[in-house]
PDB file of C-alpha atoms and ligand atoms in Angstrom:
ATOM      1  CA  MET A 187     -33.792 137.676-147.566  1.00 92.00           C
ATOM      2  CA  THR A 188     -37.060 136.958-149.338  1.00 96.00           C
ATOM      3  CA  GLN A 189     -40.180 138.962-148.577  1.00 94.00           C
ATOM      4  CA  ASP A 190     -41.645 135.946-146.782  1.00 96.00           C
ATOM      5  CA  GLU A 191     -38.537 135.699-144.597  1.00 97.00           C
ATOM      6  CA  LEU A 192     -38.899 139.396-143.697  1.00 97.00           C
ATOM      7  CA  LYS A 193     -42.557 138.813-142.822  1.00 97.00           C
ATOM      8  CA  GLN A 194     -41.686 135.785-140.720  1.00 97.00           C
ATOM      9  CA  GLN A 195     -38.972 137.695-138.884  1.00 97.00           C
ATOM     10  CA  VAL A 196     -41.247 140.617-138.038  1.00 98.00           C
ATOM     11  CA  ALA A 197     -44.068 138.274-137.021  1.00 98.00           C
ATOM     12  CA  ALA A 198     -41.771 136.529-134.549  1.00 98.00           C
ATOM     13  CA  ALA A 199     -40.614 139.895-133.174  1.00 98.00           C
ATOM     14  CA  ALA A 200     -44.241 140.860-132.494  1.00 98.00           C
ATOM     15  CA  LEU A 201     -44.439 138.198-129.784  1.00 98.00           C
ATOM     16  CA  THR A 202     -42.564 140.654-127.538  1.00 97.00           C
ATOM     17  CA  GLN A 203     -45.606 142.964-127.787  1.00 96.00           C
ATOM     18  CA  VAL A 204     -48.123 140.332-126.670  1.00 97.00           C
ATOM     19  CA  PRO A 205     -49.351 140.877-123.110  1.00 97.00           C
ATOM     20  CA  ARG A 206     -49.355 137.554-121.266  1.00 97.00           C
ATOM     21  CA  GLY A 207     -52.586 136.300-119.712  1.00 97.00           C
ATOM     22  CA  GLU A 208     -54.814 138.342-122.024  1.00 98.00           C
ATOM     23  CA  ILE A 209     -56.964 138.055-125.138  1.00 98.00           C
ATOM     24  CA  ILE A 210     -55.161 139.469-128.189  1.00 98.00           C
ATOM     25  CA  GLY A 211     -56.641 141.115-131.282  1.00 98.00           C
ATOM     26  CA  VAL A 212     -55.383 139.307-134.387  1.00 98.00           C
ATOM     27  CA  GLY A 213     -55.610 140.629-137.955  1.00 98.00           C
ATOM     28  CA  THR A 214     -55.540 139.008-141.364  1.00 97.00           C
ATOM     29  CA  GLY A 215     -53.051 138.375-144.164  1.00 97.00           C
ATOM     30  CA  SER A 216     -49.858 136.536-144.978  1.00 97.00           C
ATOM     31  CA  THR A 217     -47.770 138.434-142.386  1.00 98.00           C
ATOM     32  CA  VAL A 218     -50.398 137.756-139.727  1.00 98.00           C
ATOM     33  CA  ASN A 219     -50.429 134.084-140.725  1.00 98.00           C
ATOM     34  CA  PHE A 220     -46.768 133.944-139.687  1.00 98.00           C
ATOM     35  CA  PHE A 221     -47.712 135.766-136.485  1.00 98.00           C
ATOM     36  CA  ILE A 222     -50.454 133.242-135.714  1.00 98.00           C
ATOM     37  CA  ASP A 223     -47.994 130.404-136.248  1.00 98.00           C
ATOM     38  CA  ALA A 224     -45.539 132.098-133.867  1.00 98.00           C
ATOM     39  CA  LEU A 225     -48.333 132.778-131.362  1.00 98.00           C
ATOM     40  CA  ALA A 226     -48.977 129.047-131.232  1.00 98.00           C
ATOM     41  CA  GLY A 227     -45.613 128.700-129.493  1.00 97.00           C
ATOM     42  CA  ILE A 228     -46.842 130.796-126.545  1.00 97.00           C
ATOM     43  CA  LYS A 229     -50.493 129.767-126.633  1.00 97.00           C
ATOM     44  CA  ASP A 230     -50.383 128.607-123.025  1.00 97.00           C
ATOM     45  CA  GLN A 231     -49.413 132.145-122.004  1.00 98.00           C
ATOM     46  CA  ILE A 232     -52.450 133.899-123.530  1.00 98.00           C
ATOM     47  CA  ARG A 233     -56.179 133.467-122.953  1.00 98.00           C
ATOM     48  CA  GLY A 234     -56.978 133.551-126.661  1.00 98.00           C
ATOM     49  CA  ALA A 235     -57.728 135.886-129.540  1.00 98.00           C
ATOM     50  CA  VAL A 236     -60.353 138.026-131.204  1.00 98.00           C
ATOM     51  CA  SER A 237     -60.011 137.508-134.942  1.00 98.00           C
ATOM     52  CA  SER A 238     -60.632 139.846-137.882  1.00 96.00           C
ATOM     53  CA  SER A 239     -61.592 137.172-140.423  1.00 95.00           C
ATOM     54  CA  GLU A 240     -62.898 133.661-140.915  1.00 94.00           C
ATOM     55  CA  ARG A 241     -59.471 132.733-142.346  1.00 96.00           C
ATOM     56  CA  SER A 242     -57.585 133.886-139.271  1.00 97.00           C
ATOM     57  CA  THR A 243     -60.158 132.252-137.001  1.00 98.00           C
ATOM     58  CA  GLU A 244     -59.627 128.937-138.754  1.00 98.00           C
ATOM     59  CA  ARG A 245     -55.842 129.223-138.474  1.00 98.00           C
ATOM     60  CA  LEU A 246     -55.972 130.214-134.797  1.00 98.00           C
ATOM     61  CA  ARG A 247     -58.277 127.314-133.981  1.00 98.00           C
ATOM     62  CA  SER A 248     -56.099 124.880-135.949  1.00 98.00           C
ATOM     63  CA  HIS A 249     -53.324 125.757-133.484  1.00 98.00           C
ATOM     64  CA  GLY A 250     -55.633 125.240-130.499  1.00 98.00           C
ATOM     65  CA  ILE A 251     -55.922 128.973-129.736  1.00 98.00           C
ATOM     66  CA  SER A 252     -59.380 129.959-128.441  1.00 98.00           C
ATOM     67  CA  VAL A 253     -61.224 132.567-130.491  1.00 98.00           C
ATOM     68  CA  PHE A 254     -63.630 134.934-128.724  1.00 98.00           C
ATOM     69  CA  ASP A 255     -66.451 137.151-129.941  1.00 97.00           C
ATOM     70  CA  LEU A 256     -65.471 140.804-129.488  1.00 97.00           C
ATOM     71  CA  ASN A 257     -68.811 141.430-127.763  1.00 97.00           C
ATOM     72  CA  GLU A 258     -67.824 139.045-124.961  1.00 96.00           C
ATOM     73  CA  VAL A 259     -64.447 140.652-124.479  1.00 96.00           C
ATOM     74  CA  GLY A 260     -64.769 144.453-124.566  1.00 90.00           C
ATOM     75  CA  GLN A 261     -61.531 146.437-124.632  1.00 95.00           C
ATOM     76  CA  LEU A 262     -58.321 144.757-125.812  1.00 98.00           C
ATOM     77  CA  SER A 263     -54.806 145.840-124.871  1.00 97.00           C
ATOM     78  CA  VAL A 264     -53.226 144.970-128.177  1.00 98.00           C
ATOM     79  CA  TYR A 265     -54.199 144.388-131.805  1.00 98.00           C
ATOM     80  CA  VAL A 266     -51.564 142.951-134.150  1.00 98.00           C
ATOM     81  CA  ASP A 267     -52.147 143.285-137.884  1.00 98.00           C
ATOM     82  CA  GLY A 268     -50.356 143.889-141.184  1.00 98.00           C
ATOM     83  CA  ALA A 269     -50.855 146.666-143.724  1.00 98.00           C
ATOM     84  CA  ASP A 270     -50.666 147.181-147.464  1.00 98.00           C
ATOM     85  CA  GLU A 271     -49.014 150.586-147.027  1.00 98.00           C
ATOM     86  CA  ILE A 272     -47.944 152.641-144.017  1.00 98.00           C
ATOM     87  CA  ASP A 273     -46.703 156.241-144.006  1.00 98.00           C
ATOM     88  CA  ALA A 274     -44.426 158.145-141.639  1.00 97.00           C
ATOM     89  CA  SER A 275     -47.365 159.147-139.387  1.00 97.00           C
ATOM     90  CA  GLY A 276     -48.604 155.564-138.907  1.00 98.00           C
ATOM     91  CA  ALA A 277     -51.569 156.012-141.277  1.00 98.00           C
ATOM     92  CA  MET A 278     -52.204 152.867-143.305  1.00 98.00           C
ATOM     93  CA  ILE A 279     -53.991 151.405-146.280  1.00 98.00           C
ATOM     94  CA  LYS A 280     -55.435 148.028-145.332  1.00 98.00           C
ATOM     95  CA  GLY A 281     -57.918 145.606-146.792  1.00 97.00           C
ATOM     96  CA  GLY A 282     -55.892 143.997-149.550  1.00 96.00           C
ATOM     97  CA  GLY A 283     -57.085 140.743-148.004  1.00 94.00           C
ATOM     98  CA  GLY A 284     -60.660 142.032-147.831  1.00 95.00           C
ATOM     99  CA  ALA A 285     -61.036 141.992-144.043  1.00 95.00           C
ATOM    100  CA  LEU A 286     -61.020 145.763-143.550  1.00 97.00           C
ATOM    101  CA  THR A 287     -64.329 146.147-141.701  1.00 97.00           C
ATOM    102  CA  ARG A 288     -63.604 143.670-138.932  1.00 97.00           C
ATOM    103  CA  GLU A 289     -60.034 144.962-138.803  1.00 97.00           C
ATOM    104  CA  LYS A 290     -61.243 148.516-138.223  1.00 98.00           C
ATOM    105  CA  ILE A 291     -63.656 147.399-135.525  1.00 98.00           C
ATOM    106  CA  ILE A 292     -60.978 145.495-133.614  1.00 98.00           C
ATOM    107  CA  ALA A 293     -58.446 148.318-134.071  1.00 98.00           C
ATOM    108  CA  GLU A 294     -60.946 150.701-132.490  1.00 97.00           C
ATOM    109  CA  ALA A 295     -61.449 148.324-129.553  1.00 98.00           C
ATOM    110  CA  ALA A 296     -57.713 148.066-128.887  1.00 98.00           C
ATOM    111  CA  GLU A 297     -55.512 150.357-126.822  1.00 98.00           C
ATOM    112  CA  ARG A 298     -52.491 149.680-129.031  1.00 98.00           C
ATOM    113  CA  PHE A 299     -52.300 148.849-132.721  1.00 98.00           C
ATOM    114  CA  ILE A 300     -49.064 147.008-133.512  1.00 98.00           C
ATOM    115  CA  CYS A 301     -48.515 147.012-137.267  1.00 98.00           C
ATOM    116  CA  ILE A 302     -46.241 144.289-138.638  1.00 98.00           C
ATOM    117  CA  VAL A 303     -44.840 144.862-142.115  1.00 98.00           C
ATOM    118  CA  ASP A 304     -41.857 144.170-144.288  1.00 97.00           C
ATOM    119  CA  GLN A 305     -40.022 147.264-145.503  1.00 96.00           C
ATOM    120  CA  SER A 306     -41.753 147.231-148.915  1.00 97.00           C
ATOM    121  CA  LYS A 307     -44.904 148.567-147.207  1.00 98.00           C
ATOM    122  CA  LEU A 308     -43.297 151.868-146.099  1.00 98.00           C
ATOM    123  CA  VAL A 309     -44.365 154.736-148.358  1.00 98.00           C
ATOM    124  CA  PRO A 310     -43.975 158.539-148.317  1.00 98.00           C
ATOM    125  CA  VAL A 311     -47.575 159.059-149.516  1.00 98.00           C
ATOM    126  CA  LEU A 312     -50.454 156.557-149.367  1.00 98.00           C
ATOM    127  CA  GLY A 313     -52.324 155.597-152.521  1.00 98.00           C
ATOM    128  CA  LYS A 314     -50.138 153.605-154.865  1.00 98.00           C
ATOM    129  CA  PHE A 315     -51.772 150.472-153.453  1.00 98.00           C
ATOM    130  CA  PRO A 316     -55.449 150.633-154.545  1.00 98.00           C
ATOM    131  CA  LEU A 317     -57.591 151.749-151.602  1.00 98.00           C
ATOM    132  CA  PRO A 318     -60.189 149.078-150.687  1.00 98.00           C
ATOM    133  CA  VAL A 319     -63.691 150.344-149.877  1.00 98.00           C
ATOM    134  CA  GLU A 320     -66.333 147.890-148.629  1.00 98.00           C
ATOM    135  CA  VAL A 321     -69.719 148.810-150.061  1.00 98.00           C
ATOM    136  CA  VAL A 322     -73.325 147.644-149.627  1.00 98.00           C
ATOM    137  CA  PRO A 323     -74.123 146.024-153.008  1.00 98.00           C
ATOM    138  CA  MET A 324     -77.086 148.297-153.935  1.00 98.00           C
ATOM    139  CA  ALA A 325     -74.887 151.386-153.466  1.00 98.00           C
ATOM    140  CA  ARG A 326     -72.072 150.225-155.759  1.00 98.00           C
ATOM    141  CA  GLU A 327     -72.624 152.741-158.567  1.00 98.00           C
ATOM    142  CA  LEU A 328     -73.489 155.637-156.267  1.00 98.00           C
ATOM    143  CA  VAL A 329     -70.336 155.109-154.231  1.00 98.00           C
ATOM    144  CA  ALA A 330     -68.243 154.641-157.391  1.00 98.00           C
ATOM    145  CA  ARG A 331     -69.453 158.024-158.723  1.00 98.00           C
ATOM    146  CA  ARG A 332     -68.620 159.756-155.451  1.00 98.00           C
ATOM    147  CA  LEU A 333     -65.166 158.160-155.371  1.00 98.00           C
ATOM    148  CA  ARG A 334     -64.518 159.352-158.930  1.00 98.00           C
ATOM    149  CA  ALA A 335     -65.473 162.860-157.813  1.00 98.00           C
ATOM    150  CA  LEU A 336     -62.794 162.522-155.112  1.00 98.00           C
ATOM    151  CA  GLY A 337     -60.219 161.803-157.827  1.00 98.00           C
ATOM    152  CA  GLY A 338     -60.094 158.015-157.735  1.00 98.00           C
ATOM    153  CA  ASP A 339     -60.695 155.237-160.250  1.00 98.00           C
ATOM    154  CA  PRO A 340     -62.826 152.629-158.424  1.00 98.00           C
ATOM    155  CA  ARG A 341     -62.856 149.072-159.768  1.00 98.00           C
ATOM    156  CA  GLU A 342     -64.989 146.298-158.324  1.00 98.00           C
ATOM    157  CA  ARG A 343     -62.988 143.377-156.924  1.00 98.00           C
ATOM    158  CA  THR A 344     -64.316 140.638-159.172  1.00 97.00           C
ATOM    159  CA  GLY A 345     -65.830 137.509-157.681  1.00 95.00           C
ATOM    160  CA  TYR A 346     -65.220 138.708-154.141  1.00 97.00           C
ATOM    161  CA  ILE A 347     -67.766 138.950-151.316  1.00 97.00           C
ATOM    162  CA  THR A 348     -66.625 140.056-147.865  1.00 96.00           C
ATOM    163  CA  ASP A 349     -67.241 138.094-144.662  1.00 91.00           C
ATOM    164  CA  ASN A 350     -70.098 140.597-144.149  1.00 94.00           C
ATOM    165  CA  GLY A 351     -71.754 139.915-147.539  1.00 96.00           C
ATOM    166  CA  ASN A 352     -70.658 143.143-149.234  1.00 98.00           C
ATOM    167  CA  LEU A 353     -68.607 144.182-152.275  1.00 98.00           C
ATOM    168  CA  ILE A 354     -65.189 145.795-152.433  1.00 98.00           C
ATOM    169  CA  LEU A 355     -64.284 148.677-154.715  1.00 98.00           C
ATOM    170  CA  ASP A 356     -60.509 149.029-155.096  1.00 98.00           C
ATOM    171  CA  VAL A 357     -59.764 152.673-155.780  1.00 98.00           C
ATOM    172  CA  HIS A 358     -56.799 153.239-158.073  1.00 98.00           C
ATOM    173  CA  GLY A 359     -54.946 156.444-158.897  1.00 98.00           C
ATOM    174  CA  LEU A 360     -55.017 158.120-155.486  1.00 98.00           C
ATOM    175  CA  HIS A 361     -52.307 160.265-153.901  1.00 98.00           C
ATOM    176  CA  ILE A 362     -53.544 160.699-150.337  1.00 98.00           C
ATOM    177  CA  THR A 363     -51.741 163.682-148.851  1.00 97.00           C
ATOM    178  CA  GLN A 364     -54.357 164.295-146.100  1.00 98.00           C
ATOM    179  CA  PRO A 365     -55.286 160.767-144.954  1.00 98.00           C
ATOM    180  CA  ARG A 366     -57.456 161.756-141.963  1.00 98.00           C
ATOM    181  CA  ASP A 367     -59.505 164.166-144.041  1.00 98.00           C
ATOM    182  CA  PHE A 368     -59.813 161.677-146.916  1.00 98.00           C
ATOM    183  CA  GLU A 369     -60.931 158.925-144.541  1.00 98.00           C
ATOM    184  CA  SER A 370     -63.675 161.193-143.151  1.00 98.00           C
ATOM    185  CA  ARG A 371     -64.885 162.138-146.624  1.00 98.00           C
ATOM    186  CA  VAL A 372     -65.181 158.548-147.818  1.00 98.00           C
ATOM    187  CA  ASN A 373     -66.829 157.513-144.541  1.00 98.00           C
ATOM    188  CA  GLN A 374     -69.594 160.040-145.238  1.00 98.00           C
ATOM    189  CA  ILE A 375     -70.714 158.483-148.536  1.00 98.00           C
ATOM    190  CA  PRO A 376     -73.958 156.536-147.940  1.00 98.00           C
ATOM    191  CA  GLY A 377     -73.439 152.871-148.762  1.00 98.00           C
ATOM    192  CA  VAL A 378     -69.801 152.825-147.660  1.00 98.00           C
ATOM    193  CA  VAL A 379     -69.410 150.266-144.904  1.00 98.00           C
ATOM    194  CA  THR A 380     -65.687 150.839-144.332  1.00 98.00           C
ATOM    195  CA  VAL A 381     -62.825 152.554-146.093  1.00 98.00           C
ATOM    196  CA  GLY A 382     -59.502 150.757-145.820  1.00 98.00           C
ATOM    197  CA  LEU A 383     -57.753 153.948-144.787  1.00 98.00           C
ATOM    198  CA  PHE A 384     -56.632 153.701-141.162  1.00 98.00           C
ATOM    199  CA  ALA A 385     -55.602 157.265-140.371  1.00 98.00           C
ATOM    200  CA  LEU A 386     -58.090 158.486-137.733  1.00 98.00           C
ATOM    201  CA  ARG A 387     -57.057 155.385-135.828  1.00 97.00           C
ATOM    202  CA  GLY A 388     -53.636 154.559-137.201  1.00 98.00           C
ATOM    203  CA  ALA A 389     -50.863 152.367-135.866  1.00 98.00           C
ATOM    204  CA  ASP A 390     -49.280 153.101-132.497  1.00 98.00           C
ATOM    205  CA  VAL A 391     -46.193 151.057-133.270  1.00 98.00           C
ATOM    206  CA  ALA A 392     -44.798 149.621-136.499  1.00 98.00           C
ATOM    207  CA  LEU A 393     -42.395 146.711-136.508  1.00 98.00           C
ATOM    208  CA  VAL A 394     -40.659 146.720-139.857  1.00 98.00           C
ATOM    209  CA  GLY A 395     -38.800 143.717-141.247  1.00 98.00           C
ATOM    210  CA  THR A 396     -35.575 144.694-143.028  1.00 97.00           C
ATOM    211  CA  PRO A 397     -32.598 142.601-144.197  1.00 96.00           C
ATOM    212  CA  THR A 398     -30.603 143.981-141.254  1.00 97.00           C
ATOM    213  CA  GLY A 399     -33.239 143.184-138.623  1.00 96.00           C
ATOM    214  CA  VAL A 400     -36.546 144.424-137.253  1.00 98.00           C
ATOM    215  CA  GLU A 401     -36.891 148.195-136.849  1.00 98.00           C
ATOM    216  CA  ARG A 402     -39.403 149.699-134.463  1.00 98.00           C
ATOM    217  CA  ARG A 403     -41.254 152.963-135.105  1.00 97.00           C
ATOM    218  CA  ASP A 404     -43.457 154.604-132.478  1.00 97.00           C
ATOM    219  CA  PHE A 405     -46.161 157.054-133.552  1.00 96.00           C
ATOM    220  CA  LEU A 406     -47.680 159.744-131.352  1.00 82.00           C
TER     221      LEU A 406
HETATM  222  C1  5RP B 808     -56.055 142.310-144.916  1.00 61.49           C
HETATM  223  C2  5RP B 808     -55.047 143.351-144.626  1.00 61.49           C
HETATM  224  C3  5RP B 808     -53.622 142.914-144.532  1.00 61.49           C
HETATM  225  O1  5RP B 808     -53.094 143.362-143.336  1.00 61.49           O
HETATM  226  C4  5RP B 808     -52.846 143.512-145.677  1.00 61.49           C
HETATM  227  O2  5RP B 808     -53.497 143.166-146.874  1.00 61.49           O
HETATM  228  C5  5RP B 808     -51.397 143.024-145.672  1.00 61.49           C
HETATM  229  O3  5RP B 808     -51.372 141.681-146.030  1.00 61.49           O
HETATM  230  P1  5RP B 808     -50.036 140.855-146.160  1.00 61.49           P
HETATM  231  O4  5RP B 808     -49.509 140.670-144.785  1.00 61.49           O
HETATM  232  O5  5RP B 808     -50.483 139.558-146.797  1.00 61.49           O
HETATM  233  O6  5RP B 808     -49.093 141.608-147.040  1.00 61.49           O
HETATM  234  O7  5RP B 808     -55.316 144.506-144.463  1.00 61.49           O
HETATM  235  O8  5RP B 808     -57.330 142.850-145.094  1.00 61.49           O
END
């Protein structure tokens, strides 16, 4: 099976996690795009979605799925999103697609985070995938120095502005053995809007696409 077929398979399996009659949190990325396309098949059974990016909003609306402002909705039962890496505790690196800030906000507003990934995203230790950090532009160099002091090699994502008008530093060379602690440290640097480490609020469930079918992992 190709990676896209694994993503498609896991996206379809995630429909079983969608509570009927409710508004669903929807993430961003190529795996989520397959999920949105699958969600279109049950659109009459949900009230709509809260979306983590302009791209996902556009795709949801193109299928006739209503998109709501999180402020109008309050708490969500379920948020479905992908990840760039996920470890055995459900901690993730996210933000490869640049939507990390809105993703973290919606994850926090949701009772359950359902992570949909193909098996290539499972890792023993987070950090091989460069860690995205969204930064207020005037703080770029300050934040980069602090990230170097934490052992990383931050590189600005060239030509990229987030939906919130900020920059992204992709931090290479990390080996994140204490993800919750590392997330807290990066959060404390002035000028950091969001770090793409989702450990303090990690996944509750991972659905993992493998050539032999979708595997489910539950995290405490
Ligand atoms: C976007 C994300 C995505 O979930 C992550 O990049 C995975 O993307 P894909 O499903 O395309 O592999 O965090 O900001």
